[in-house]
Amino acid sequence: MNFESRMLIDGELVEAEAGRTYNNINPATEEVIGVVADASPGDMQRAIAAARRAFNESPWATDRELRKRCLLQLQTALANTREDLRPQIVAEVGTPIALTFAIQQDSCIDDMTWDIDVIDRYEWERELGVHEFFGLTSNRLVVKEPIGVVGAITPWNFPFMLNLSKIVPALAAGCTVVLKPAPDTPYSATWIGKMIAEHTDFPAGVINVVTASDPAEVAEMLTTSPDVDMISFTGSSVVGKRITEVTSATLKRVFLELGGKSANIVLDDADFPAVLSSASMVCMHSGQGCAITTRLLLPRSRYDEGVAIIKESFEKFGYGDPNDFANMAGPLINAKQRERVLGYIEKGQAEGAKCVVGGGPATQFDKGYFVQPTLFIDVDPDSTIAQEEIFGPVLAVIPYDDDDDAVRIANNSRYGLSGAVNSGSLDRALSVARRIRTGTIAVNGGQWFGPDSPFGGYRESGTGREHGIAGFEEYLETKTIGLPG
Ligand code: NAD
């Protein structure tokens, strides 16, 4: 496999200090795919210093034509090498290969166009006109400027997509970046570094990629450094809270995309076979998606009918070898995550929910971190498996009495990232959707995802938005200039 084991620091593809490396493990086979640089604090310090220097001294922050050219070169290089990258993503993430033709790889390369076009479309300056203040008339010019050096920290579940979702708008805005990917998925980031070094005119230091085996040690240098102006983070709410705490010392901007426990509300007039026969798709990518609707709310009046359809869907769900196009789920990312998910399944049973499909490790595979698609019914909305993010192939079905009860249960969560409502009436579904405290929601099968759709969460699902103009503006500062009127 044609992977890149080196980091990108200050325009060069480099080994870690003292040549330190760590193994990148394939979660489906438990075999070593290859090695990758294991950064020291000194490596991270060099990357931060390079990004700072590039922001202060290179033309990047002010030259929009240069930014457009470099980002288009990167997009072309990624598009031209997508068949080199695809097997790397499948191997290190354990994602079903089918997903790499969409959100895990191809669609995010195509979606770069939206952020690159924004460079031309965005209103960078705006005159407010004349205003009188203390007897003086003045004009005001409002100027948008890049915020500075961005530390981008990403998780392992959709690593390539999330790397691009952060670095492309940040770079388009004129920021410089240090990208720190998750330890489990380094090649989805080092490939981007390789393409930048070998196929683009990015000035040295504008974008740096630093890989490390320890999840927190070098990453915390980004969150504490006074030379970093902003942290753009996707990951768990626990780490999001830690970042909020440690960044307070330097008061840098923090943008957080965190966990979820989203509800799919099926109303009593919905077409049950149409809506529920694909219910097992919550197990796609083994449930390792923050926006997956992991709670399914069914009306008591049609509960048994709904459960029967969902159960059949779970029993038919194809999972296993991620390179097989028939499978929509592979393994979990690592042994620790598998144990964590199995722990939640045990807890669900101990707290009285009824497990009707799955419920344990997938023992038909000799190797790999596989867990059976698992369906719980009669789940208490306050129980652990209805409240905590499991990040595995587990669905909790919860009965409700009427629409108000469904809304109350859906909002009974510390998260608010996504959701769905299905009804025979679009108006009824939409009015329920408006009552859910969540950043995104699908009504009657409508998809909210797109390069121009703001994505993010309410409450403990995060702060700020990724994608769209709202996402682009996360990376900008606002300067107001007073001019003689
Ligand atoms: P994680 O929070 O453990 O790690 C995410 C990243 O943070 C990794 O790169 C890790 O090395 C780094 N990190 C860990 N400790 C750190 C620290 N103290 N300071 C700075 N960085 C640190 O999450 P994960 O296990 O990699 O991913 C799963 C989580 O991500 C789930 O909770 C999931 O919901 C969430 N997620 C959210 C979204 C979203 O857009 N809302 C998308 C994907 C995943």
Short mmCIF file of C-alpha atoms and ligand atoms in Angstrom, two decimals:
data_model
loop_
_atom_site.label_atom_id
_atom_site.label_comp_id
_atom_site.label_asym_id
_atom_site.label_seq_id
_atom_site.Cartn_x
_atom_site.Cartn_y
_atom_site.Cartn_z
CA MET A 1 0.00 0.00 0.00
CA ASN A 2 1.30 3.39 -1.04
CA PHE A 3 0.99 5.30 2.28
CA GLU A 4 2.96 8.28 3.66
CA SER A 5 4.67 7.72 7.01
CA ARG A 6 6.15 11.22 7.34
CA MET A 7 4.70 14.42 8.80
CA LEU A 8 4.55 17.78 7.05
CA ILE A 9 6.35 20.49 9.04
CA ASP A 10 7.41 23.86 7.63
CA GLY A 11 6.99 22.71 4.03
CA GLU A 12 9.02 19.48 4.37
CA LEU A 13 7.96 15.84 4.68
CA VAL A 14 9.85 14.82 7.83
CA GLU A 15 10.42 11.94 10.22
CA ALA A 16 9.83 12.53 13.93
CA GLU A 17 12.73 13.62 16.14
CA ALA A 18 15.08 10.67 16.73
CA GLY A 19 13.16 8.72 14.05
CA ARG A 20 10.42 7.63 16.45
CA THR A 21 7.51 5.75 14.82
CA TYR A 22 4.43 3.78 15.87
CA ASN A 23 2.37 1.06 14.19
CA ASN A 24 -0.87 1.79 12.33
CA ILE A 25 -3.19 -1.17 12.95
CA ASN A 26 -5.93 -2.49 10.63
CA PRO A 27 -8.98 -2.99 12.92
CA ALA A 28 -10.47 -5.69 10.67
CA THR A 29 -7.36 -7.92 10.71
CA GLU A 30 -5.42 -6.63 13.75
CA GLU A 31 -2.35 -6.58 11.47
CA VAL A 32 0.15 -3.74 11.13
CA ILE A 33 -0.53 -1.73 7.95
CA GLY A 34 2.70 0.24 8.34
CA VAL A 35 4.50 2.70 10.57
CA VAL A 36 4.04 6.43 10.95
CA ALA A 37 6.01 9.25 12.57
CA ASP A 38 5.45 9.57 16.33
CA ALA A 39 5.87 13.28 17.08
CA SER A 40 7.69 14.56 20.15
CA PRO A 41 6.82 17.85 21.87
CA GLY A 42 9.77 19.34 19.95
CA ASP A 43 8.18 18.34 16.62
CA MET A 44 4.90 19.97 17.60
CA GLN A 45 6.72 23.09 18.72
CA ARG A 46 8.40 23.35 15.30
CA ALA A 47 5.03 22.95 13.56
CA ILE A 48 3.39 25.68 15.68
CA ALA A 49 6.33 28.03 15.10
CA ALA A 50 6.19 27.37 11.33
CA ALA A 51 2.45 28.09 11.21
CA ARG A 52 2.92 31.28 13.25
CA ARG A 53 5.74 32.48 10.97
CA ALA A 54 3.78 31.64 7.82
CA PHE A 55 0.79 33.60 9.11
CA ASN A 56 2.84 36.63 10.11
CA GLU A 57 5.33 36.72 7.24
CA SER A 58 4.03 34.91 4.13
CA PRO A 59 1.42 36.42 1.76
CA TRP A 60 -1.09 33.69 2.71
CA ALA A 61 -3.34 35.79 4.96
CA THR A 62 -3.78 38.53 2.36
CA ASP A 63 -3.33 36.93 -1.08
CA ARG A 64 -6.66 35.34 -2.04
CA GLU A 65 -5.52 34.35 -5.55
CA LEU A 66 -2.64 32.35 -4.02
CA ARG A 67 -5.06 30.62 -1.64
CA LYS A 68 -7.41 29.67 -4.46
CA ARG A 69 -4.57 28.35 -6.62
CA CYS A 70 -3.06 26.21 -3.85
CA LEU A 71 -6.39 24.77 -2.73
CA LEU A 72 -7.32 23.89 -6.32
CA GLN A 73 -3.92 22.20 -6.72
CA LEU A 74 -4.60 20.20 -3.55
CA GLN A 75 -8.07 19.22 -4.74
CA THR A 76 -6.66 18.06 -8.10
CA ALA A 77 -3.88 16.06 -6.42
CA LEU A 78 -6.35 14.35 -4.07
CA ALA A 79 -8.73 13.61 -6.94
CA ASN A 80 -5.92 12.17 -9.07
CA THR A 81 -4.73 9.88 -6.27
CA ARG A 82 -8.08 8.76 -4.90
CA GLU A 83 -7.40 5.12 -5.82
CA ASP A 84 -4.13 5.23 -3.80
CA LEU A 85 -5.94 6.73 -0.84
CA ARG A 86 -9.08 4.53 -0.86
CA PRO A 87 -7.39 1.30 0.38
CA GLN A 88 -5.56 3.26 3.09
CA ILE A 89 -8.81 4.68 4.45
CA VAL A 90 -10.50 1.27 4.41
CA ALA A 91 -7.48 -0.35 6.08
CA GLU A 92 -6.94 2.13 8.91
CA VAL A 93 -10.57 3.09 9.61
CA GLY A 94 -12.23 -0.30 8.98
CA THR A 95 -14.95 1.61 7.13
CA PRO A 96 -17.06 -0.22 4.55
CA ILE A 97 -15.49 0.48 1.16
CA ALA A 98 -18.86 1.63 -0.22
CA LEU A 99 -18.69 4.68 2.05
CA THR A 100 -15.38 5.78 0.49
CA PHE A 101 -17.27 6.50 -2.74
CA ALA A 102 -19.27 9.04 -0.74
CA ILE A 103 -18.66 10.74 2.59
CA GLN A 104 -15.50 8.85 3.63
CA GLN A 105 -13.55 10.08 0.61
CA ASP A 106 -14.88 11.04 -2.83
CA SER A 107 -17.68 13.45 -1.96
CA CYS A 108 -15.43 15.47 0.36
CA ILE A 109 -12.83 15.94 -2.37
CA ASP A 110 -15.63 17.21 -4.65
CA ASP A 111 -17.12 19.36 -1.86
CA MET A 112 -13.84 21.31 -1.55
CA THR A 113 -15.12 23.32 -4.54
CA TRP A 114 -17.70 25.03 -2.33
CA ASP A 115 -15.13 26.42 0.11
CA ILE A 116 -12.72 27.38 -2.68
CA ASP A 117 -15.51 29.30 -4.47
CA VAL A 118 -16.35 31.15 -1.24
CA ILE A 119 -13.03 32.98 -1.54
CA ASP A 120 -14.50 34.88 -4.51
CA ARG A 121 -18.10 35.05 -3.33
CA TYR A 122 -17.54 36.23 0.23
CA GLU A 123 -18.12 39.88 1.18
CA TRP A 124 -14.70 40.55 2.79
CA GLU A 125 -15.39 44.24 3.34
CA ARG A 126 -18.55 46.24 3.82
CA GLU A 127 -19.17 49.96 4.36
CA LEU A 128 -21.82 50.74 6.94
CA GLY A 129 -22.26 54.36 5.81
CA VAL A 130 -22.25 57.61 7.74
CA HIS A 131 -23.14 57.76 11.42
CA GLU A 132 -23.09 60.66 13.87
CA PHE A 133 -21.32 60.15 17.21
CA PHE A 134 -20.44 62.96 19.67
CA GLY A 135 -21.15 65.54 17.00
CA LEU A 136 -18.76 63.93 14.52
CA THR A 137 -19.88 62.18 11.35
CA SER A 138 -17.91 59.11 10.37
CA ASN A 139 -18.11 56.28 7.89
CA ARG A 140 -17.40 52.72 9.10
CA LEU A 141 -15.69 49.95 7.17
CA VAL A 142 -16.15 46.39 8.46
CA VAL A 143 -13.33 44.09 7.36
CA LYS A 144 -13.19 40.31 7.74
CA GLU A 145 -9.72 38.87 8.41
CA PRO A 146 -8.38 35.37 9.10
CA ILE A 147 -8.19 34.63 12.82
CA GLY A 148 -4.58 33.41 12.62
CA VAL A 149 -3.03 30.02 13.48
CA VAL A 150 -5.58 27.21 13.80
CA GLY A 151 -4.97 23.94 15.66
CA ALA A 152 -7.21 21.35 13.97
CA ILE A 153 -7.77 18.20 16.04
CA THR A 154 -9.76 15.34 14.51
CA PRO A 155 -11.18 11.88 15.44
CA TRP A 156 -10.89 8.52 13.69
CA ASN A 157 -14.42 7.73 12.52
CA PHE A 158 -14.56 9.87 9.34
CA PRO A 159 -10.96 11.07 9.46
CA PHE A 160 -10.30 12.19 5.88
CA MET A 161 -13.63 14.01 5.64
CA LEU A 162 -13.14 15.72 8.99
CA ASN A 163 -9.55 16.70 8.18
CA LEU A 164 -10.76 18.41 5.00
CA SER A 165 -13.83 19.89 6.76
CA LYS A 166 -11.44 21.81 9.01
CA ILE A 167 -8.38 22.62 6.96
CA VAL A 168 -10.11 23.70 3.72
CA PRO A 169 -12.30 26.52 5.17
CA ALA A 170 -9.50 27.55 7.55
CA LEU A 171 -7.02 27.83 4.67
CA ALA A 172 -9.59 29.49 2.37
CA ALA A 173 -10.16 32.08 5.11
CA GLY A 174 -6.41 32.84 5.15
CA CYS A 175 -5.48 31.03 8.36
CA THR A 176 -2.46 28.79 8.75
CA VAL A 177 -2.98 25.35 10.27
CA VAL A 178 -1.45 22.59 12.36
CA LEU A 179 -3.50 19.42 11.78
CA LYS A 180 -3.30 16.75 14.53
CA PRO A 181 -5.22 13.62 13.45
CA ALA A 182 -6.35 10.81 15.78
CA PRO A 183 -3.61 8.27 16.61
CA ASP A 184 -5.63 5.43 14.99
CA THR A 185 -5.97 7.10 11.57
CA PRO A 186 -2.75 8.93 10.66
CA TYR A 187 -2.61 8.08 6.93
CA SER A 188 -5.86 9.97 6.19
CA ALA A 189 -3.87 13.08 7.22
CA THR A 190 -0.31 12.31 6.07
CA TRP A 191 -1.59 11.71 2.52
CA ILE A 192 -2.92 15.27 2.50
CA GLY A 193 0.53 16.43 3.70
CA LYS A 194 2.24 14.46 0.95
CA MET A 195 -0.03 15.94 -1.76
CA ILE A 196 0.63 19.45 -0.42
CA ALA A 197 4.41 18.95 -0.36
CA GLU A 198 4.63 17.31 -3.79
CA HIS A 199 1.89 18.94 -5.90
CA THR A 200 1.13 22.45 -4.63
CA ASP A 201 2.60 25.91 -4.14
CA PHE A 202 1.53 26.32 -0.48
CA PRO A 203 4.18 28.51 1.21
CA ALA A 204 6.19 26.60 3.84
CA GLY A 205 4.45 26.42 7.22
CA VAL A 206 0.96 27.36 5.99
CA ILE A 207 -0.23 23.81 6.64
CA ASN A 208 1.48 21.30 8.93
CA VAL A 209 0.48 17.71 9.74
CA VAL A 210 1.69 16.23 13.04
CA THR A 211 1.00 12.58 13.94
CA ALA A 212 1.44 11.11 17.43
CA SER A 213 0.68 7.85 19.22
CA ASP A 214 -0.31 9.56 22.45
CA PRO A 215 -3.79 11.06 22.05
CA ALA A 216 -3.25 14.07 24.32
CA GLU A 217 0.41 14.92 24.97
CA VAL A 218 1.37 16.85 21.83
CA ALA A 219 -2.27 17.82 21.11
CA GLU A 220 -2.36 19.79 24.37
CA MET A 221 0.54 21.88 23.15
CA LEU A 222 -1.86 23.24 20.53
CA THR A 223 -4.58 24.00 23.06
CA THR A 224 -2.21 25.77 25.49
CA SER A 225 0.15 27.59 23.09
CA PRO A 226 -0.14 31.40 22.99
CA ASP A 227 0.94 31.15 19.33
CA VAL A 228 -2.26 29.30 18.38
CA ASP A 229 -5.28 31.58 17.91
CA MET A 230 -8.03 28.99 17.54
CA ILE A 231 -8.78 25.33 18.15
CA SER A 232 -11.10 23.56 15.73
CA PHE A 233 -11.96 20.23 17.36
CA THR A 234 -14.11 17.24 16.51
CA GLY A 235 -14.26 14.43 19.03
CA SER A 236 -15.79 13.38 22.32
CA SER A 237 -17.58 15.72 24.72
CA VAL A 238 -15.13 14.69 27.48
CA VAL A 239 -12.14 15.96 25.51
CA GLY A 240 -14.18 18.98 24.33
CA LYS A 241 -14.69 19.99 27.97
CA ARG A 242 -11.00 19.52 28.70
CA ILE A 243 -10.13 21.76 25.73
CA THR A 244 -12.55 24.43 26.93
CA GLU A 245 -10.83 24.34 30.32
CA VAL A 246 -7.22 24.55 29.16
CA THR A 247 -7.79 27.11 26.38
CA SER A 248 -9.23 29.59 28.88
CA ALA A 249 -5.69 30.54 29.92
CA THR A 250 -5.01 32.03 26.47
CA LEU A 251 -8.66 32.88 25.64
CA LYS A 252 -8.34 31.45 22.14
CA ARG A 253 -11.42 30.82 20.03
CA VAL A 254 -12.72 27.27 20.41
CA PHE A 255 -14.96 25.52 17.93
CA LEU A 256 -16.26 22.13 19.10
CA GLU A 257 -18.08 19.35 17.24
CA LEU A 258 -18.84 16.74 19.87
CA GLY A 259 -20.97 13.70 20.61
CA GLY A 260 -24.63 12.95 20.05
CA LYS A 261 -27.55 10.77 21.14
CA SER A 262 -30.04 11.72 18.48
CA ALA A 263 -33.68 10.63 18.33
CA ASN A 264 -35.66 9.39 15.34
CA ILE A 265 -39.33 10.07 16.10
CA VAL A 266 -41.73 7.91 14.10
CA LEU A 267 -45.23 9.38 14.41
CA ASP A 268 -48.32 7.17 14.50
CA ASP A 269 -49.45 8.09 10.96
CA ALA A 270 -46.06 7.23 9.34
CA ASP A 271 -45.71 4.55 6.65
CA PHE A 272 -44.05 2.02 8.97
CA PRO A 273 -42.66 -0.43 6.37
CA ALA A 274 -41.18 2.46 4.32
CA VAL A 275 -39.64 4.18 7.34
CA LEU A 276 -38.54 1.23 9.47
CA SER A 277 -37.36 -1.44 7.01
CA SER A 278 -33.99 0.36 6.83
CA ALA A 279 -33.77 0.96 10.62
CA SER A 280 -30.60 -1.16 10.84
CA MET A 281 -28.72 1.52 8.87
CA VAL A 282 -27.95 3.01 12.28
CA CYS A 283 -25.35 0.20 12.36
CA MET A 284 -23.63 1.59 9.26
CA HIS A 285 -19.89 1.92 9.93
CA SER A 286 -20.63 -0.02 13.14
CA GLY A 287 -22.55 2.94 14.53
CA GLN A 288 -19.39 5.06 14.72
CA GLY A 289 -21.04 8.31 13.66
CA CYS A 290 -21.83 11.24 15.89
CA ALA A 291 -25.03 12.19 14.03
CA ILE A 292 -26.57 8.70 13.89
CA THR A 293 -30.09 8.49 15.37
CA THR A 294 -29.34 5.93 18.09
CA ARG A 295 -32.70 6.34 19.87
CA LEU A 296 -35.82 5.31 17.95
CA LEU A 297 -39.12 6.55 19.39
CA LEU A 298 -42.20 4.45 18.51
CA PRO A 299 -45.85 5.21 19.42
CA ARG A 300 -47.34 2.68 21.86
CA SER A 301 -50.40 2.37 19.59
CA ARG A 302 -48.27 0.71 16.86
CA TYR A 303 -45.32 -0.46 18.96
CA ASP A 304 -45.35 -4.23 18.25
CA GLU A 305 -45.85 -3.67 14.51
CA GLY A 306 -42.86 -1.28 14.47
CA VAL A 307 -40.60 -3.52 16.52
CA ALA A 308 -41.25 -6.50 14.19
CA ILE A 309 -40.10 -4.51 11.13
CA ILE A 310 -37.00 -3.13 12.90
CA LYS A 311 -36.06 -6.61 14.15
CA GLU A 312 -36.23 -8.07 10.65
CA SER A 313 -34.07 -5.20 9.35
CA PHE A 314 -31.42 -5.88 12.04
CA GLU A 315 -31.41 -9.62 11.34
CA LYS A 316 -30.69 -8.97 7.64
CA PHE A 317 -27.97 -6.34 8.18
CA GLY A 318 -24.72 -7.23 6.32
CA TYR A 319 -21.45 -6.65 8.17
CA GLY A 320 -17.93 -8.10 8.17
CA ASP A 321 -15.01 -7.61 5.75
CA PRO A 322 -14.98 -3.86 5.01
CA ASN A 323 -13.63 -4.52 1.50
CA ASP A 324 -16.82 -6.42 0.58
CA PHE A 325 -19.30 -4.05 -1.07
CA ALA A 326 -22.19 -6.03 0.44
CA ASN A 327 -21.20 -4.99 3.96
CA MET A 328 -22.31 -1.66 5.39
CA ALA A 329 -20.31 -2.18 8.60
CA GLY A 330 -16.85 -3.40 9.43
CA PRO A 331 -15.17 -3.62 12.85
CA LEU A 332 -14.94 -1.03 15.60
CA ILE A 333 -11.76 1.04 15.51
CA ASN A 334 -9.81 -0.73 18.27
CA ALA A 335 -10.02 -3.21 21.16
CA LYS A 336 -10.69 -0.44 23.70
CA GLN A 337 -13.75 0.80 21.78
CA ARG A 338 -15.03 -2.76 21.38
CA GLU A 339 -14.78 -3.31 25.15
CA ARG A 340 -16.49 0.02 25.79
CA VAL A 341 -19.40 -0.87 23.47
CA LEU A 342 -19.75 -4.37 24.97
CA GLY A 343 -19.80 -2.76 28.42
CA TYR A 344 -22.78 -0.60 27.37
CA ILE A 345 -24.59 -3.66 26.01
CA GLU A 346 -24.14 -5.42 29.38
CA LYS A 347 -25.33 -2.31 31.18
CA GLY A 348 -28.45 -2.13 28.97
CA GLN A 349 -29.35 -5.69 29.90
CA ALA A 350 -28.60 -5.09 33.59
CA GLU A 351 -30.86 -2.00 33.61
CA GLY A 352 -33.80 -3.99 32.21
CA ALA A 353 -33.92 -3.23 28.47
CA LYS A 354 -34.81 -6.23 26.28
CA CYS A 355 -32.09 -7.26 23.80
CA VAL A 356 -33.86 -8.88 20.83
CA VAL A 357 -31.01 -9.03 18.26
CA GLY A 358 -27.24 -9.38 18.80
CA GLY A 359 -25.84 -8.47 22.18
CA GLY A 360 -22.18 -9.52 22.06
CA PRO A 361 -18.92 -9.78 20.14
CA ALA A 362 -19.21 -11.15 16.60
CA THR A 363 -17.47 -14.49 17.20
CA GLN A 364 -17.75 -15.68 13.58
CA PHE A 365 -14.61 -13.63 12.78
CA ASP A 366 -11.21 -14.95 13.94
CA LYS A 367 -9.70 -11.47 14.01
CA GLY A 368 -10.88 -7.90 14.16
CA TYR A 369 -12.84 -5.75 16.61
CA PHE A 370 -16.34 -6.77 15.48
CA VAL A 371 -19.53 -6.39 17.52
CA GLN A 372 -22.94 -7.80 16.53
CA PRO A 373 -25.60 -5.32 15.41
CA THR A 374 -27.62 -5.07 18.61
CA LEU A 375 -31.27 -4.09 19.05
CA PHE A 376 -32.70 -3.12 22.44
CA ILE A 377 -36.45 -2.55 22.88
CA ASP A 378 -38.53 -1.32 25.85
CA VAL A 379 -35.70 1.05 26.77
CA ASP A 380 -36.27 3.41 29.69
CA PRO A 381 -35.54 6.96 28.37
CA ASP A 382 -33.54 7.75 31.52
CA SER A 383 -31.39 4.60 31.42
CA THR A 384 -27.70 4.61 30.55
CA ILE A 385 -28.10 3.25 26.99
CA ALA A 386 -30.71 5.94 26.25
CA GLN A 387 -28.57 8.74 27.66
CA GLU A 388 -24.91 8.02 26.85
CA GLU A 389 -23.22 7.94 23.46
CA ILE A 390 -22.26 4.30 22.80
CA PHE A 391 -20.53 4.78 19.42
CA GLY A 392 -21.28 1.20 18.38
CA PRO A 393 -23.90 -0.75 16.40
CA VAL A 394 -26.60 -0.44 19.06
CA LEU A 395 -30.15 0.94 18.74
CA ALA A 396 -32.43 1.77 21.68
CA VAL A 397 -36.17 1.62 20.89
CA ILE A 398 -38.29 3.69 23.27
CA PRO A 399 -42.13 3.69 23.37
CA TYR A 400 -44.07 6.96 23.77
CA ASP A 401 -47.71 7.97 24.37
CA ASP A 402 -48.38 10.99 22.13
CA ASP A 403 -46.54 13.73 20.18
CA ASP A 404 -45.86 15.81 23.31
CA ASP A 405 -44.41 12.76 25.05
CA ALA A 406 -42.20 12.04 22.01
CA VAL A 407 -40.86 15.61 22.02
CA ARG A 408 -40.22 15.43 25.76
CA ILE A 409 -38.29 12.14 25.42
CA ALA A 410 -36.30 13.38 22.39
CA ASN A 411 -35.27 16.51 24.32
CA ASN A 412 -34.41 14.49 27.44
CA SER A 413 -30.72 14.42 26.49
CA ARG A 414 -27.63 16.45 27.28
CA TYR A 415 -26.79 16.24 23.57
CA GLY A 416 -28.46 17.95 20.59
CA LEU A 417 -26.63 17.11 17.39
CA SER A 418 -29.13 15.56 15.00
CA GLY A 419 -32.47 13.79 14.72
CA ALA A 420 -35.31 12.73 12.47
CA VAL A 421 -39.10 12.92 12.35
CA ASN A 422 -41.30 10.78 10.12
CA SER A 423 -45.03 11.25 9.60
CA GLY A 424 -47.72 10.78 6.94
CA SER A 425 -48.11 14.57 7.08
CA LEU A 426 -45.18 16.84 6.22
CA ASP A 427 -46.71 19.72 8.22
CA ARG A 428 -47.09 17.57 11.31
CA ALA A 429 -43.52 16.23 11.01
CA LEU A 430 -42.15 19.74 10.50
CA SER A 431 -43.97 21.14 13.52
CA VAL A 432 -42.54 18.35 15.70
CA ALA A 433 -39.04 18.91 14.21
CA ARG A 434 -39.20 22.61 15.15
CA ARG A 435 -39.68 21.59 18.80
CA ILE A 436 -36.54 19.42 19.00
CA ARG A 437 -33.46 21.07 20.54
CA THR A 438 -30.92 19.98 17.95
CA GLY A 439 -28.52 21.40 15.37
CA THR A 440 -29.71 19.28 12.43
CA ILE A 441 -32.82 17.21 11.78
CA ALA A 442 -34.20 15.15 8.87
CA VAL A 443 -37.91 15.42 8.11
CA ASN A 444 -39.63 12.61 6.18
CA GLY A 445 -36.32 11.37 4.78
CA GLY A 446 -34.96 14.80 3.75
CA GLN A 447 -31.17 14.94 4.16
CA TRP A 448 -29.61 17.94 5.85
CA PHE A 449 -25.95 17.22 4.96
CA GLY A 450 -24.21 19.38 2.35
CA PRO A 451 -21.09 21.55 1.93
CA ASP A 452 -23.31 24.61 2.37
CA SER A 453 -25.37 23.23 5.32
CA PRO A 454 -24.22 24.43 8.74
CA PHE A 455 -23.58 21.36 10.92
CA GLY A 456 -23.13 21.35 14.68
CA GLY A 457 -24.77 20.83 17.99
CA TYR A 458 -26.81 22.32 20.78
CA ARG A 459 -25.84 21.80 24.43
CA GLU A 460 -23.04 19.23 25.01
CA SER A 461 -22.87 18.42 21.29
CA GLY A 462 -20.68 21.46 20.82
CA THR A 463 -20.30 25.12 20.01
CA GLY A 464 -20.09 26.69 16.57
CA ARG A 465 -20.82 25.24 13.15
CA GLU A 466 -18.88 23.39 10.46
CA HIS A 467 -19.65 23.85 6.71
CA GLY A 468 -21.58 26.61 4.98
CA ILE A 469 -21.02 30.32 5.50
CA ALA A 470 -21.44 29.84 9.26
CA GLY A 471 -18.58 27.32 9.19
CA PHE A 472 -16.35 29.56 7.07
CA GLU A 473 -16.91 32.51 9.39
CA GLU A 474 -15.69 30.48 12.39
CA TYR A 475 -12.18 31.12 11.00
CA LEU A 476 -12.58 34.91 10.63
CA GLU A 477 -12.12 37.94 12.86
CA THR A 478 -14.05 41.19 12.39
CA LYS A 479 -12.31 44.55 12.29
CA THR A 480 -14.30 47.82 12.27
CA ILE A 481 -12.45 50.84 10.85
CA GLY A 482 -13.71 54.37 11.43
CA LEU A 483 -13.22 56.73 8.46
CA PRO A 484 -13.96 60.41 8.07
CA GLY A 485 -17.62 60.80 7.03
P1 NAD B 1 -11.54 11.80 21.28
O1 NAD B 1 -12.22 12.99 21.85
O2 NAD B 1 -11.02 10.79 22.19
O3 NAD B 1 -10.31 12.25 20.36
C1 NAD B 1 -10.47 13.16 19.31
C2 NAD B 1 -9.14 13.84 19.03
O4 NAD B 1 -8.75 14.58 20.17
C3 NAD B 1 -7.98 12.88 18.74
O5 NAD B 1 -7.19 13.44 17.71
C4 NAD B 1 -7.22 12.85 20.05
O6 NAD B 1 -5.86 12.55 19.89
C5 NAD B 1 -7.40 14.28 20.53
N1 NAD B 1 -7.27 14.48 21.98
C6 NAD B 1 -7.46 13.58 22.97
N2 NAD B 1 -7.23 14.15 24.17
C7 NAD B 1 -6.90 15.45 23.93
C8 NAD B 1 -6.57 16.56 24.74
N3 NAD B 1 -6.54 16.46 26.07
N4 NAD B 1 -6.30 17.74 24.16
C9 NAD B 1 -6.35 17.88 22.82
N5 NAD B 1 -6.66 16.86 21.98
C10 NAD B 1 -6.93 15.65 22.53
O7 NAD B 1 -12.62 11.21 20.26
P2 NAD B 1 -12.50 9.92 19.36
O8 NAD B 1 -12.62 8.75 20.27
O9 NAD B 1 -11.32 10.02 18.47
O10 NAD B 1 -13.81 10.07 18.44
C11 NAD B 1 -15.07 9.70 18.85
C12 NAD B 1 -15.86 10.89 19.37
O11 NAD B 1 -15.90 11.92 18.39
C13 NAD B 1 -17.30 10.56 19.64
O12 NAD B 1 -17.69 11.09 20.88
C14 NAD B 1 -18.06 11.23 18.51
O13 NAD B 1 -19.39 11.58 18.78
C15 NAD B 1 -17.23 12.41 18.25
N6 NAD B 1 -17.44 12.90 16.90
C16 NAD B 1 -18.15 14.07 16.73
C17 NAD B 1 -18.39 14.54 15.46
C18 NAD B 1 -19.15 15.81 15.25
O14 NAD B 1 -19.02 16.39 14.19
N7 NAD B 1 -19.92 16.28 16.20
C19 NAD B 1 -17.91 13.85 14.36
C20 NAD B 1 -17.20 12.68 14.56
C21 NAD B 1 -16.97 12.22 15.84
#
